[in-house]
mmCIF file of C-alpha atoms in Angstrom:
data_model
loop_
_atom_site.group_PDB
_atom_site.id
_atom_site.type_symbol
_atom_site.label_atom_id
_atom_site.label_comp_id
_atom_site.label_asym_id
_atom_site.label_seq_id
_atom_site.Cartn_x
_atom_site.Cartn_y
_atom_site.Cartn_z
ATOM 1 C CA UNK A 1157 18.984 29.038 -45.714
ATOM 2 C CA UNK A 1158 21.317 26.365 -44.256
ATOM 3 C CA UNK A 1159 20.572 23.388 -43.206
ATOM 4 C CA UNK A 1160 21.135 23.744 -39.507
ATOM 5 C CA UNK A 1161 18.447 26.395 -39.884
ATOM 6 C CA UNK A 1162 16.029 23.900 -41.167
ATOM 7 C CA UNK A 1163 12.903 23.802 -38.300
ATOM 8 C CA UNK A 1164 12.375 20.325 -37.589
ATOM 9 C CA UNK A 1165 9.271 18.637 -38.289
ATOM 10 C CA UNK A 1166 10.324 14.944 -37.618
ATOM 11 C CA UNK A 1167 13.124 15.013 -35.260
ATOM 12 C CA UNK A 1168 16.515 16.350 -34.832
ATOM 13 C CA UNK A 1169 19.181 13.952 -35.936
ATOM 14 C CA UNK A 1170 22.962 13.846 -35.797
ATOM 15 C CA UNK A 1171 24.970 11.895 -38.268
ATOM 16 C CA UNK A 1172 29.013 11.008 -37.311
ATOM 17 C CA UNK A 1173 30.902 9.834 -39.971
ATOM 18 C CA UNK A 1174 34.104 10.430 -41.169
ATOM 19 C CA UNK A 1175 33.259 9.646 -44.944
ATOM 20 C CA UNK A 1176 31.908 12.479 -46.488
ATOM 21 C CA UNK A 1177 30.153 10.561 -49.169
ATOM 22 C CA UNK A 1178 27.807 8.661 -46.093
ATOM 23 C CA UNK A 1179 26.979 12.348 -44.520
ATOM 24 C CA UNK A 1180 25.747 13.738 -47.666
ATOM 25 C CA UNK A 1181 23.935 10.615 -48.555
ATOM 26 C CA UNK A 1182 22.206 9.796 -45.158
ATOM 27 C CA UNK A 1183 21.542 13.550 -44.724
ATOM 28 C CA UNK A 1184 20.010 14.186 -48.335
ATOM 29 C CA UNK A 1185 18.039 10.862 -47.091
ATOM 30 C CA UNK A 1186 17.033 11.895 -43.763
ATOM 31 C CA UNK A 1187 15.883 15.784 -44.764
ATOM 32 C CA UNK A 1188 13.737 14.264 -47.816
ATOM 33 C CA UNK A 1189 12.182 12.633 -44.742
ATOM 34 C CA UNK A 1190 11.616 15.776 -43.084
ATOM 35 C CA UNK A 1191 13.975 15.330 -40.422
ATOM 36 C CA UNK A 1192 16.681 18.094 -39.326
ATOM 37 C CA UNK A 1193 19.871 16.901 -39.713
ATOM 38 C CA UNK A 1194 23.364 17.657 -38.062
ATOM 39 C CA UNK A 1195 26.871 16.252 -39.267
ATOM 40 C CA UNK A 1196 29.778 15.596 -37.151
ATOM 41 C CA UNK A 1197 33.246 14.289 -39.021
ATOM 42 C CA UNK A 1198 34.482 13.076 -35.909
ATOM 43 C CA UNK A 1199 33.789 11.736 -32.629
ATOM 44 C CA UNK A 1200 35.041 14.791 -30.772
ATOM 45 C CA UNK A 1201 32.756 17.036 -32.898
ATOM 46 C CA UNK A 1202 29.922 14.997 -31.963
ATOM 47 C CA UNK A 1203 30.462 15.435 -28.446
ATOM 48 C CA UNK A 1204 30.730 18.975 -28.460
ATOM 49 C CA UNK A 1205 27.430 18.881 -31.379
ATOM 50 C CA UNK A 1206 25.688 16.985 -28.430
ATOM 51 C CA UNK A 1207 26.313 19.210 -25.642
ATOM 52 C CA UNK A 1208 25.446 22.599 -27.663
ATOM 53 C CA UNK A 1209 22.202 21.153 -28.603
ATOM 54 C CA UNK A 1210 20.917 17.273 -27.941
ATOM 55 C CA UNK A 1211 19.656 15.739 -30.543
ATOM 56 C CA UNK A 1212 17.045 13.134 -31.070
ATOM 57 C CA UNK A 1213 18.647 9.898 -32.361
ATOM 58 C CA UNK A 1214 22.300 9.446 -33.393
ATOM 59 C CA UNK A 1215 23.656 8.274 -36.303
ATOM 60 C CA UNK A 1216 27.267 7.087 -35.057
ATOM 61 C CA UNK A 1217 29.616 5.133 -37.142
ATOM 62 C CA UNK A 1218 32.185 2.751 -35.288
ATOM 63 C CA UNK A 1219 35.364 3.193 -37.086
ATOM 64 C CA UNK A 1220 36.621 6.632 -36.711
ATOM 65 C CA UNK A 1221 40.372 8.316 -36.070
ATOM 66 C CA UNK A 1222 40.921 9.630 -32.559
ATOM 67 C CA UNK A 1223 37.611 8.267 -30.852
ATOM 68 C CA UNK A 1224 35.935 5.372 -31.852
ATOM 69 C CA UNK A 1225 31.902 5.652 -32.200
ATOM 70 C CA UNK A 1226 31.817 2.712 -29.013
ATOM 71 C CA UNK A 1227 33.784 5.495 -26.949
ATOM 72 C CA UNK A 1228 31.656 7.776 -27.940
ATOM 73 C CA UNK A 1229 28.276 6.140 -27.361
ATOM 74 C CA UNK A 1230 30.018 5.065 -23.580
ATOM 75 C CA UNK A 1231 31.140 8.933 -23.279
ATOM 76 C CA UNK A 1232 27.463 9.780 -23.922
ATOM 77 C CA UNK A 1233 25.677 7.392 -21.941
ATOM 78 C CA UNK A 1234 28.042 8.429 -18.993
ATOM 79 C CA UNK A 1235 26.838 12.051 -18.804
ATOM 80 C CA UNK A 1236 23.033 12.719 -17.594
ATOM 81 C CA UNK A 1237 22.406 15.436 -20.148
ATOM 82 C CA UNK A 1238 22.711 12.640 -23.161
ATOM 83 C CA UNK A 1239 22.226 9.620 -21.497
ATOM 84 C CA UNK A 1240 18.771 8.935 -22.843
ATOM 85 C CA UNK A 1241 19.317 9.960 -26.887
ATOM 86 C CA UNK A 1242 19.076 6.968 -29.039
ATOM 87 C CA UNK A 1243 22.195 5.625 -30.955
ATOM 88 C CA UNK A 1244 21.921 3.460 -34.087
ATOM 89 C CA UNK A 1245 25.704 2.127 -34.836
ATOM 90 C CA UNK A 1246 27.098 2.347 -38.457
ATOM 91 C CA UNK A 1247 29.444 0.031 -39.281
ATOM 92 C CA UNK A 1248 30.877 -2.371 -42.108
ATOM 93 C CA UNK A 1249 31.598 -4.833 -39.114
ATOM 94 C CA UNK A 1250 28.495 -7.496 -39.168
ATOM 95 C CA UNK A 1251 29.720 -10.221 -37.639
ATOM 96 C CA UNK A 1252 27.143 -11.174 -34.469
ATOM 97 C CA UNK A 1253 30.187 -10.069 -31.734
ATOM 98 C CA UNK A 1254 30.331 -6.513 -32.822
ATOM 99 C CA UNK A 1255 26.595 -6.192 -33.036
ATOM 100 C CA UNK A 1256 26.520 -7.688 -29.182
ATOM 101 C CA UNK A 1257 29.221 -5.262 -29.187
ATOM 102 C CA UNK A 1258 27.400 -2.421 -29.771
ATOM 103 C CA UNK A 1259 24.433 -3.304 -28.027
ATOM 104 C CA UNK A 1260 26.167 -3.495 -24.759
ATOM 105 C CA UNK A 1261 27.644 -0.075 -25.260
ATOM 106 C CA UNK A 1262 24.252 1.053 -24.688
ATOM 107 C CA UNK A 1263 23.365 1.408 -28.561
ATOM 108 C CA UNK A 1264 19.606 1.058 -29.459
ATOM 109 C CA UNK A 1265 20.140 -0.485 -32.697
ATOM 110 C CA UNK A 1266 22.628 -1.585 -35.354
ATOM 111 C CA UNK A 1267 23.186 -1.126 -39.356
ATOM 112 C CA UNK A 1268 25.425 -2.913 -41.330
ATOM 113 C CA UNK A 1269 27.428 -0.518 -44.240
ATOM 114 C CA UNK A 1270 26.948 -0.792 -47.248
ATOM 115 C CA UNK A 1271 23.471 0.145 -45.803
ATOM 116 C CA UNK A 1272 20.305 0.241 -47.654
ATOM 117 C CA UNK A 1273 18.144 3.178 -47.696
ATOM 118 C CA UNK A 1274 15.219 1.872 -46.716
ATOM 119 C CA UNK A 1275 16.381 0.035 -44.128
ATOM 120 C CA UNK A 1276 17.895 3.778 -43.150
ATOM 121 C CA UNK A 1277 14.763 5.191 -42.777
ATOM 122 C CA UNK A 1278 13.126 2.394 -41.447
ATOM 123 C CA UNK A 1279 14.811 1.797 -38.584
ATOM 124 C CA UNK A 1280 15.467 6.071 -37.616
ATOM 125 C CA UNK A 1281 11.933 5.750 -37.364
ATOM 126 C CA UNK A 1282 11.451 2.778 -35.066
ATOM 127 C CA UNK A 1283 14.093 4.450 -32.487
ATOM 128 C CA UNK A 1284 12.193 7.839 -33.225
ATOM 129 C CA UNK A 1285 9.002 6.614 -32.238
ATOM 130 C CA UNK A 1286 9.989 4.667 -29.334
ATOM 131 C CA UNK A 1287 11.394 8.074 -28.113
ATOM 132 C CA UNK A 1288 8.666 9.606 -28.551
ATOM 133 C CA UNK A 1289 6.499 7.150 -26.808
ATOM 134 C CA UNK A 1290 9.058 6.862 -24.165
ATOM 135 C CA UNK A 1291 8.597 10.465 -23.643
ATOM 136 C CA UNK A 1292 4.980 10.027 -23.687
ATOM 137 C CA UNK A 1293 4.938 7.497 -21.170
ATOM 138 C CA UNK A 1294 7.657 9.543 -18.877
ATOM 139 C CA UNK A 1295 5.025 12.808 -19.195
ATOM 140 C CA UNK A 1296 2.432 10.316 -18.203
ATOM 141 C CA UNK A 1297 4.551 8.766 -15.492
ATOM 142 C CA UNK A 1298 5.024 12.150 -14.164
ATOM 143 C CA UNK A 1299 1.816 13.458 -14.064
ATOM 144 C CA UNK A 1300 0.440 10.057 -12.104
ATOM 145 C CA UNK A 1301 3.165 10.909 -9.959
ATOM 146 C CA UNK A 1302 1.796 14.147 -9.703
ATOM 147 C CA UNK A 1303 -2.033 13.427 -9.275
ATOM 148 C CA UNK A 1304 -0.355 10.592 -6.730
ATOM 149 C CA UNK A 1305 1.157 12.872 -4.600
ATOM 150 C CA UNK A 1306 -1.764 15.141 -4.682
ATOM 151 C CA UNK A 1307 -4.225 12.353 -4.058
ATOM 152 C CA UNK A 1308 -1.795 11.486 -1.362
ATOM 153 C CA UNK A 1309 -1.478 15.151 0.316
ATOM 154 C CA UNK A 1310 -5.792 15.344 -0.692
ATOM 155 C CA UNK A 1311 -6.318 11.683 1.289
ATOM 156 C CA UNK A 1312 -4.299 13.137 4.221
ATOM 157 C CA UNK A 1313 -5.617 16.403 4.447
ATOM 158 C CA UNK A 1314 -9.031 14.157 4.594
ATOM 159 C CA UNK A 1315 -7.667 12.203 7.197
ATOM 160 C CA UNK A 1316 -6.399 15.070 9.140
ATOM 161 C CA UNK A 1317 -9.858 16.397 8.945
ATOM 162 C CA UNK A 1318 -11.235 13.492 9.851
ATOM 163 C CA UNK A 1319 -9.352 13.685 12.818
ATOM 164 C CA UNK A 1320 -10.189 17.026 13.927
ATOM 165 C CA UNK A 1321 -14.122 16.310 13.228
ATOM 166 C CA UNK A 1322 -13.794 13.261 15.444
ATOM 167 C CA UNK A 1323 -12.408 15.241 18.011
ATOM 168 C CA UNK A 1324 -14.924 17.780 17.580
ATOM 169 C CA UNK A 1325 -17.486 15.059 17.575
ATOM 170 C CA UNK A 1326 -16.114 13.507 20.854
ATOM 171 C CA UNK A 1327 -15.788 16.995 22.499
ATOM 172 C CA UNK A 1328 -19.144 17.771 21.592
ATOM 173 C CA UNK A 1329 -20.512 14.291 22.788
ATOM 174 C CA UNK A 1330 -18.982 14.324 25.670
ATOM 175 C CA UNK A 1331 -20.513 17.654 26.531
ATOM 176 C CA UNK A 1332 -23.751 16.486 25.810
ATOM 177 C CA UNK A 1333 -22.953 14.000 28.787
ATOM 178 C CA UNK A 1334 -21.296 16.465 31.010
ATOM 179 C CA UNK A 1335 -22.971 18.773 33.516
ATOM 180 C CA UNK A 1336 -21.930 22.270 32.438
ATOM 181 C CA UNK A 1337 -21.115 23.682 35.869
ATOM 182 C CA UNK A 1338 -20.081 21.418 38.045
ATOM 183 C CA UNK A 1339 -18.094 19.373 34.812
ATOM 184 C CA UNK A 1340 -19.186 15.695 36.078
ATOM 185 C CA UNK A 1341 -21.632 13.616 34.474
ATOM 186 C CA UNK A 1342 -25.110 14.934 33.701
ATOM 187 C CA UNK A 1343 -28.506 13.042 34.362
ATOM 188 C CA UNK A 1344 -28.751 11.815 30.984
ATOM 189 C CA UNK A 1345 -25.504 9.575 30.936
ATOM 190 C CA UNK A 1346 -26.004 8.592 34.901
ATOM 191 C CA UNK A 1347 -29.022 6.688 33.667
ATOM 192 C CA UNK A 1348 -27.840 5.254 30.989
ATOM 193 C CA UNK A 1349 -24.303 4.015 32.656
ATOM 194 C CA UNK A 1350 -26.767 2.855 35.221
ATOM 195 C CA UNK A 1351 -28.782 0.630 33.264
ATOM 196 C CA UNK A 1352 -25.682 -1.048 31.693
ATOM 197 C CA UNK A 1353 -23.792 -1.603 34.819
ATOM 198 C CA UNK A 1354 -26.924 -3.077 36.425
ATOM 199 C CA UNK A 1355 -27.095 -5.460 33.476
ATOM 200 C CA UNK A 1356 -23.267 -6.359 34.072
ATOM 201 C CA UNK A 1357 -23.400 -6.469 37.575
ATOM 202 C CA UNK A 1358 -26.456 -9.187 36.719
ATOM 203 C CA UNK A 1359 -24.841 -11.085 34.594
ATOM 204 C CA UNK A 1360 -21.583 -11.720 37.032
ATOM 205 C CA UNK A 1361 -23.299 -11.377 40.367
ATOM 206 C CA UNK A 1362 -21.563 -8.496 42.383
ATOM 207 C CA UNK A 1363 -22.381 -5.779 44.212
ATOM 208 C CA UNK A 1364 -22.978 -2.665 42.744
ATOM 209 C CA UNK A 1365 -23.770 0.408 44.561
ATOM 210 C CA UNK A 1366 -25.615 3.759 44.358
ATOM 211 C CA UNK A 1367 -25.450 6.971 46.153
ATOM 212 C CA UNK A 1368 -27.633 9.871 46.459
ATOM 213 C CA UNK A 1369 -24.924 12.449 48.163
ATOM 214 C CA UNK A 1370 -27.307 16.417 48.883
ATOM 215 C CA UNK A 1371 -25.813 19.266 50.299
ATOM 216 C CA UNK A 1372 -27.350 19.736 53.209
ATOM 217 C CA UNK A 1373 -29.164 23.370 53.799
ATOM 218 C CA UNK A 1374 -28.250 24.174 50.294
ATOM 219 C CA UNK A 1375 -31.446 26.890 49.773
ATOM 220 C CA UNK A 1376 -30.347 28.520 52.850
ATOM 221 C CA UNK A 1377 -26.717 28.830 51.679
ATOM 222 C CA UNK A 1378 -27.887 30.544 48.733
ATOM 223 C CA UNK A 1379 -29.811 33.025 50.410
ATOM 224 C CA UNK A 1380 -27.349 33.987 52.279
ATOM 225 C CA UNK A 1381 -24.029 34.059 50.268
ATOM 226 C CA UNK A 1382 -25.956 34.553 46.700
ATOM 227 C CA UNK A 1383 -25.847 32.036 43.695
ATOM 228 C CA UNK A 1384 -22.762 32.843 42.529
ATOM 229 C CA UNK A 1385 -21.049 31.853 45.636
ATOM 230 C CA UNK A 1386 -23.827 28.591 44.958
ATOM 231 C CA UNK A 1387 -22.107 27.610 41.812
ATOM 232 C CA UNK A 1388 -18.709 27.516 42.940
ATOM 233 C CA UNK A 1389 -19.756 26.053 45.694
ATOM 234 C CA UNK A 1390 -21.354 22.884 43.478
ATOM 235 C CA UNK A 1391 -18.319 23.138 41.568
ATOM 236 C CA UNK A 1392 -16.100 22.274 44.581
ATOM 237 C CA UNK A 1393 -18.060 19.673 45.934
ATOM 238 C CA UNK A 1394 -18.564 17.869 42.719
ATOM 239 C CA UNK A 1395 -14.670 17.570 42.884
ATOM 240 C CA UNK A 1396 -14.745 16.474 46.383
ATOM 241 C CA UNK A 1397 -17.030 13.720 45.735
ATOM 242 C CA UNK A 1398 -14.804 12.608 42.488
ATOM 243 C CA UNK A 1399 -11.775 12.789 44.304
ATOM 244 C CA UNK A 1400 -13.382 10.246 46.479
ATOM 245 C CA UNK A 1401 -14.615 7.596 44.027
ATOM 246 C CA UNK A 1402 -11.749 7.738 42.011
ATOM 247 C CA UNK A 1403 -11.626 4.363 40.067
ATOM 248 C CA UNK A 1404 -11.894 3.756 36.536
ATOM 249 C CA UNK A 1405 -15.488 2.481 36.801
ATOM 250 C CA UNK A 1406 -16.705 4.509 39.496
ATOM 251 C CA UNK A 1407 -19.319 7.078 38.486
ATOM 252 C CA UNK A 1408 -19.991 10.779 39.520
ATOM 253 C CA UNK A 1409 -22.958 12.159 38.077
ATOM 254 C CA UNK A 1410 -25.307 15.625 38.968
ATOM 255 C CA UNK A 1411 -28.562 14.417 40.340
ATOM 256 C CA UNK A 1412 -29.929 17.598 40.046
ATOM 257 C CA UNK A 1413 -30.387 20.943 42.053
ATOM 258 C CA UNK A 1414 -27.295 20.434 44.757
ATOM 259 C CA UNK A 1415 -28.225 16.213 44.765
ATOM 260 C CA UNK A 1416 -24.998 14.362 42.894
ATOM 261 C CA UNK A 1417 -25.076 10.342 42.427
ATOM 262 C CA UNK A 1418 -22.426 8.115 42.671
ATOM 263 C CA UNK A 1419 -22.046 4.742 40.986
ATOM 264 C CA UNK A 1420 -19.381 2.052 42.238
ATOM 265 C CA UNK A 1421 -19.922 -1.268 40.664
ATOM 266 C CA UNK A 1422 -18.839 -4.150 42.084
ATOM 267 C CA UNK A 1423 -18.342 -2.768 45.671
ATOM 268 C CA UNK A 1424 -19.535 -4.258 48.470
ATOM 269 C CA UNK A 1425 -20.591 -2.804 52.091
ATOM 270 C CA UNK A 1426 -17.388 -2.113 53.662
ATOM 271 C CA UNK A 1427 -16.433 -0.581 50.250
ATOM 272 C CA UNK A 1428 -19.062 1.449 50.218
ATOM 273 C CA UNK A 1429 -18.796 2.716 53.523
ATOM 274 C CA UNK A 1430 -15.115 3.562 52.843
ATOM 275 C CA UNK A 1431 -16.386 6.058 49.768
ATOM 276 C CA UNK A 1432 -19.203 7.199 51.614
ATOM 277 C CA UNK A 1433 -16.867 7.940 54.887
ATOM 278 C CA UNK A 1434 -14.100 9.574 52.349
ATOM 279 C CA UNK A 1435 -16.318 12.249 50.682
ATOM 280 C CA UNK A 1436 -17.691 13.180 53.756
ATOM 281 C CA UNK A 1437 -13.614 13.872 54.843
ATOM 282 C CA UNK A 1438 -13.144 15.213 51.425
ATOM 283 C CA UNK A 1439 -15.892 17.936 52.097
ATOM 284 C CA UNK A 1440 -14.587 18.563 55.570
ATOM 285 C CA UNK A 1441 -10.816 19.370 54.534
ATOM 286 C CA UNK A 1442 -12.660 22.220 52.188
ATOM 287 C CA UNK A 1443 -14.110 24.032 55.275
ATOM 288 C CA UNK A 1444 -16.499 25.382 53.208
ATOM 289 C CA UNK A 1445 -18.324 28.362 55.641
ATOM 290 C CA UNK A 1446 -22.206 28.007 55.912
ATOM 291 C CA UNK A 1447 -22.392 30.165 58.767
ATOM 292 C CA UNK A 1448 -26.086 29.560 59.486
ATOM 293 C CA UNK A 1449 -26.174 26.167 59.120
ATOM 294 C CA UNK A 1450 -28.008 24.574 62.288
ATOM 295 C CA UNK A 1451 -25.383 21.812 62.599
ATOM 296 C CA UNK A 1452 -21.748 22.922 61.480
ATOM 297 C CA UNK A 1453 -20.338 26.323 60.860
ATOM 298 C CA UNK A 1454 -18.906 24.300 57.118
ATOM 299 C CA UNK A 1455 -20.765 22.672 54.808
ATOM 300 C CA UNK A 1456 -21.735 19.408 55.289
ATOM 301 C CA UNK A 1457 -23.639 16.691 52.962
ATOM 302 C CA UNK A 1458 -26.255 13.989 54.069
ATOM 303 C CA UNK A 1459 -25.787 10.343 51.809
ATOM 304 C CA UNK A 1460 -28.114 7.644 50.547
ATOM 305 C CA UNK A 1461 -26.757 4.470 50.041
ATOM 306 C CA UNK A 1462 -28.242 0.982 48.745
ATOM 307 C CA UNK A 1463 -26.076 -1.956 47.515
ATOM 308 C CA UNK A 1464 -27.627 -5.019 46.518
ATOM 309 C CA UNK A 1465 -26.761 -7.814 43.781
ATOM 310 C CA UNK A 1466 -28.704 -7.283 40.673
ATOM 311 C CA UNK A 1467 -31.566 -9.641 39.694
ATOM 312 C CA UNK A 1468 -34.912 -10.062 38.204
ATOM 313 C CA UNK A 1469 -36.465 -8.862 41.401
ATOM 314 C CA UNK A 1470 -34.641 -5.410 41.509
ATOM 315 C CA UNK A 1471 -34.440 -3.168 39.077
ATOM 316 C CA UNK A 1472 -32.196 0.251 38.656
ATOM 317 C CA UNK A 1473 -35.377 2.541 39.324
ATOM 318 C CA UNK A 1474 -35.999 0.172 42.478
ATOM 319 C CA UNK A 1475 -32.076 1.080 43.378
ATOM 320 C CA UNK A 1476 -32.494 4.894 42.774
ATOM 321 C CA UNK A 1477 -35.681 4.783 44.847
ATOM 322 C CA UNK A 1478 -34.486 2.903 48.005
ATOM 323 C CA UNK A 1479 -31.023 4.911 47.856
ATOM 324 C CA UNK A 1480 -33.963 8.023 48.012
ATOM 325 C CA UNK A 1481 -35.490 6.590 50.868
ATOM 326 C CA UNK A 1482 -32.227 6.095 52.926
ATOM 327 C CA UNK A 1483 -31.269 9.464 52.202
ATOM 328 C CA UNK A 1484 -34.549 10.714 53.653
ATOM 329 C CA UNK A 1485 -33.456 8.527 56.737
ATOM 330 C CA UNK A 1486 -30.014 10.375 56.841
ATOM 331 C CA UNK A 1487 -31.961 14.036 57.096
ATOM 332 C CA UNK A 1488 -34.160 12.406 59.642
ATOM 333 C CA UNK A 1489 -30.783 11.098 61.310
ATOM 334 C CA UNK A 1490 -29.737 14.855 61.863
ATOM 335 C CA UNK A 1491 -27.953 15.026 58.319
ATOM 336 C CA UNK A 1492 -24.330 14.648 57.955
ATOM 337 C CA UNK A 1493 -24.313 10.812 58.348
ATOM 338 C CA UNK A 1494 -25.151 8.180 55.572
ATOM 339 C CA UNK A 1495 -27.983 5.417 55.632
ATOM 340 C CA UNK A 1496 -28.244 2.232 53.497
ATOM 341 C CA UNK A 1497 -30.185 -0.241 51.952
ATOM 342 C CA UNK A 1498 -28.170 -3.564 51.309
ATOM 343 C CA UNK A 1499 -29.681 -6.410 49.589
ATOM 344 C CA UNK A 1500 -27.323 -9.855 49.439
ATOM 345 C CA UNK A 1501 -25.939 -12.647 51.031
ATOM 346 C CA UNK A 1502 -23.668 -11.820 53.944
ATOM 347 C CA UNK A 1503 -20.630 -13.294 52.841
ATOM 348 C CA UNK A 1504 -20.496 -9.513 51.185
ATOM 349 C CA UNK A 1505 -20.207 -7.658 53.776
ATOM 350 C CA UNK A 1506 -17.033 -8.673 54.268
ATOM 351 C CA UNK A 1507 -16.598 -7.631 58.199
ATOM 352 C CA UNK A 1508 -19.103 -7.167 61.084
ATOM 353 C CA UNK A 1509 -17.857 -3.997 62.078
ATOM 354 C CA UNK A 1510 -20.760 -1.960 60.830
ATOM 355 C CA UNK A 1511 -23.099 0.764 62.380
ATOM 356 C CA UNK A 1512 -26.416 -1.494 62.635
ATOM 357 C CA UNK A 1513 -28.219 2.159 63.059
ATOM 358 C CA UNK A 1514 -27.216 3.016 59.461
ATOM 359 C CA UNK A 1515 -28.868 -0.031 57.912
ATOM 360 C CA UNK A 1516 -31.995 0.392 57.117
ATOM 361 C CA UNK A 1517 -33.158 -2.741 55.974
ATOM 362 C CA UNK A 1518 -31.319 -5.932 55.286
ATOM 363 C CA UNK A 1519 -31.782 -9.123 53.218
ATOM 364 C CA UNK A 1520 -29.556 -11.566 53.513
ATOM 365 C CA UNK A 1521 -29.385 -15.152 51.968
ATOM 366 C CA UNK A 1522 -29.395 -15.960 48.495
ATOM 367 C CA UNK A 1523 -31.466 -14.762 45.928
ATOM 368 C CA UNK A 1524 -32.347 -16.315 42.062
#
């Protein structure tokens, strides 16, 4: 069996030398050690030796005919297929230059001829098992890489899910706020955006309004044009009323039945009357047929009003109960109008152009 045939067990190691007696020494050496060995005379044989198969660690002497062992080692560290194998430089120059030299030619170690043996092995093994661990630590690098990018792509997908069960979360939240048919606010988050506007509104002293808008004749229209008909009909005048109080802060909740409230913080009287006046329009431009309505041949609504400035004497069940009372007053007025309930100093009101008939009662001066 030749030698080339020889499985390695150590590593796979090409000698270059052009002295025959330093191949078959350093080779008889180097297999003892249970390394496979290859033998190149020249430089040009070792370049074709290390492109038919790389090995692990040359052997490369520095004086040879043709090409010199630096030209080799820079023709090898030039290519990307042989960059990366190990060369120890052989040479009977050992002055401190050439082993610079030989350094900066990208060589990983140098040996002085005549070598010793021992130093041989010695140092094929210190390149060998920096290799290896090299190796190691590039497998290692790679697979951190690896579980990186898949912790990456696993954080992300998290993230993404995330995401999506937010949005679900919000969707379903804001659901659990909304009034399913008509799609404005339901009771539940009218009293609680109550309570904390009424607690701001405190806190800075302004207005803040509520209104109790009711369709009026609403059983009737259902009896006659079927609840079907009733639903759209909510549907359309729950968009009337928000197309109407249209700010930011303002507030259009269901009530309940065909009652919707309206919240406009910080708003005074002439404000007020401006919303109040504008859904009422809103609702007209609809022309909504209620053909046995006793006052209009289209729909009409009837509004509550109170405005006051929050404080210790009021509270928002107090608000919700006088803006009850004025709507009473408003179906006792013949429907279709508003009444109100103000309660603050006058310098609110802004103007004096106001229907005294629609006030029902008022308190001015200032109040702790």
């Amino acid at each position: 069996m030749s030698q080339e045939s020889v499985p390695a067990t150590k590593g796979n190691i090409l000698i270059v030398d052009d002295q025959l007696d330093n191949l078959r020494v350093l080779s008889t050496i180097l297999m003892d050690e249970g390394y496979q060995v290859r033998k190149a005379l020249n430089g040009q044989m070792a370049l074709i030796a290390c492109q038919t198969l790389a090995p692990d660690l040359i052997l490369l002497d520095i004086n040879m005919p043709d090409i010199n062992g630096y030209e080799v080692c820079q023709r090898l560290k030039a290519n990307s297929q042989t960059c990366s194998i190990p060369i120890i430089f052989l040479s009977v120059l050992d002055d401190v230059s050439d082993k610079v030299k030989g350094i900066k030619m990208g060589g990983a170690d140098y040996i002085t001829k005549p070598f010793q043996l021992e130093e041989v092995v010695v140092r094929v093994q210190n390149q060998l098992t920096i290799q290896r661990l090299q190796m190691q630590l590039q497998e290692i690098n790679q697979k951190l890489l690896k579980q990186n990018s898949l912790l990456r792509l696993e954080i992300e997908k998290r993230r993404q899910a995330e995401i999506a069960l937010q949005a679900v979360n919000e969707k379903l939240q804001e659901l659990a706020l909304l009034d399913s048919l008509t799609e404005v606010a339901n009771r539940r988050y009218l009293d609680d955006y109550l309570q904390r506007e009424w607690q701001r509104s405190a806190r800075e002293k302004t207005p803040l309004t509520f209104m109790l808008c009711d369709i009026d004749h609403f059983k009737a229209y259902n009896d006659t044009y079927g609840h079907i008909a009733g639903d759209v009909t909510l549907k359309r005048v729950a968009k009337a009323i928000k197309n109407a109080a249209r700010r930011p802060a303002d507030l259009v909740a269901r009530y309940g039945g065909e009652k919707f409230a309206v919240v406009l913080p910080n708003t005074n009287f002439l404000g007020t009357v401006q919303v109040a006046e504008n859904i009422q329009l809103q609702l007209q431009e609809l022309k909504i047929a209620h053909a046995i309505s006793i006052m209009s041949e289209y729909l009409t609504l009837s509004i509550g009003i109170t405005v006051c400035i929050p404080n210790k004497q009021y509270s928002p069940s107090h608000l919700i109960a006088t803006t009850d009372q004025a709507l009473y007053q408003a179906k006792q007025q013949g429907r279709d109008t508003y009444c109100a309930y103000i309660y603050f100093d006058r310098s609110c009101f802004l103007t004096e152009n106001y229907d005294e008939s629609k006030i029902l009662c008022t308190e001015l001066g200032n109040r702790s």
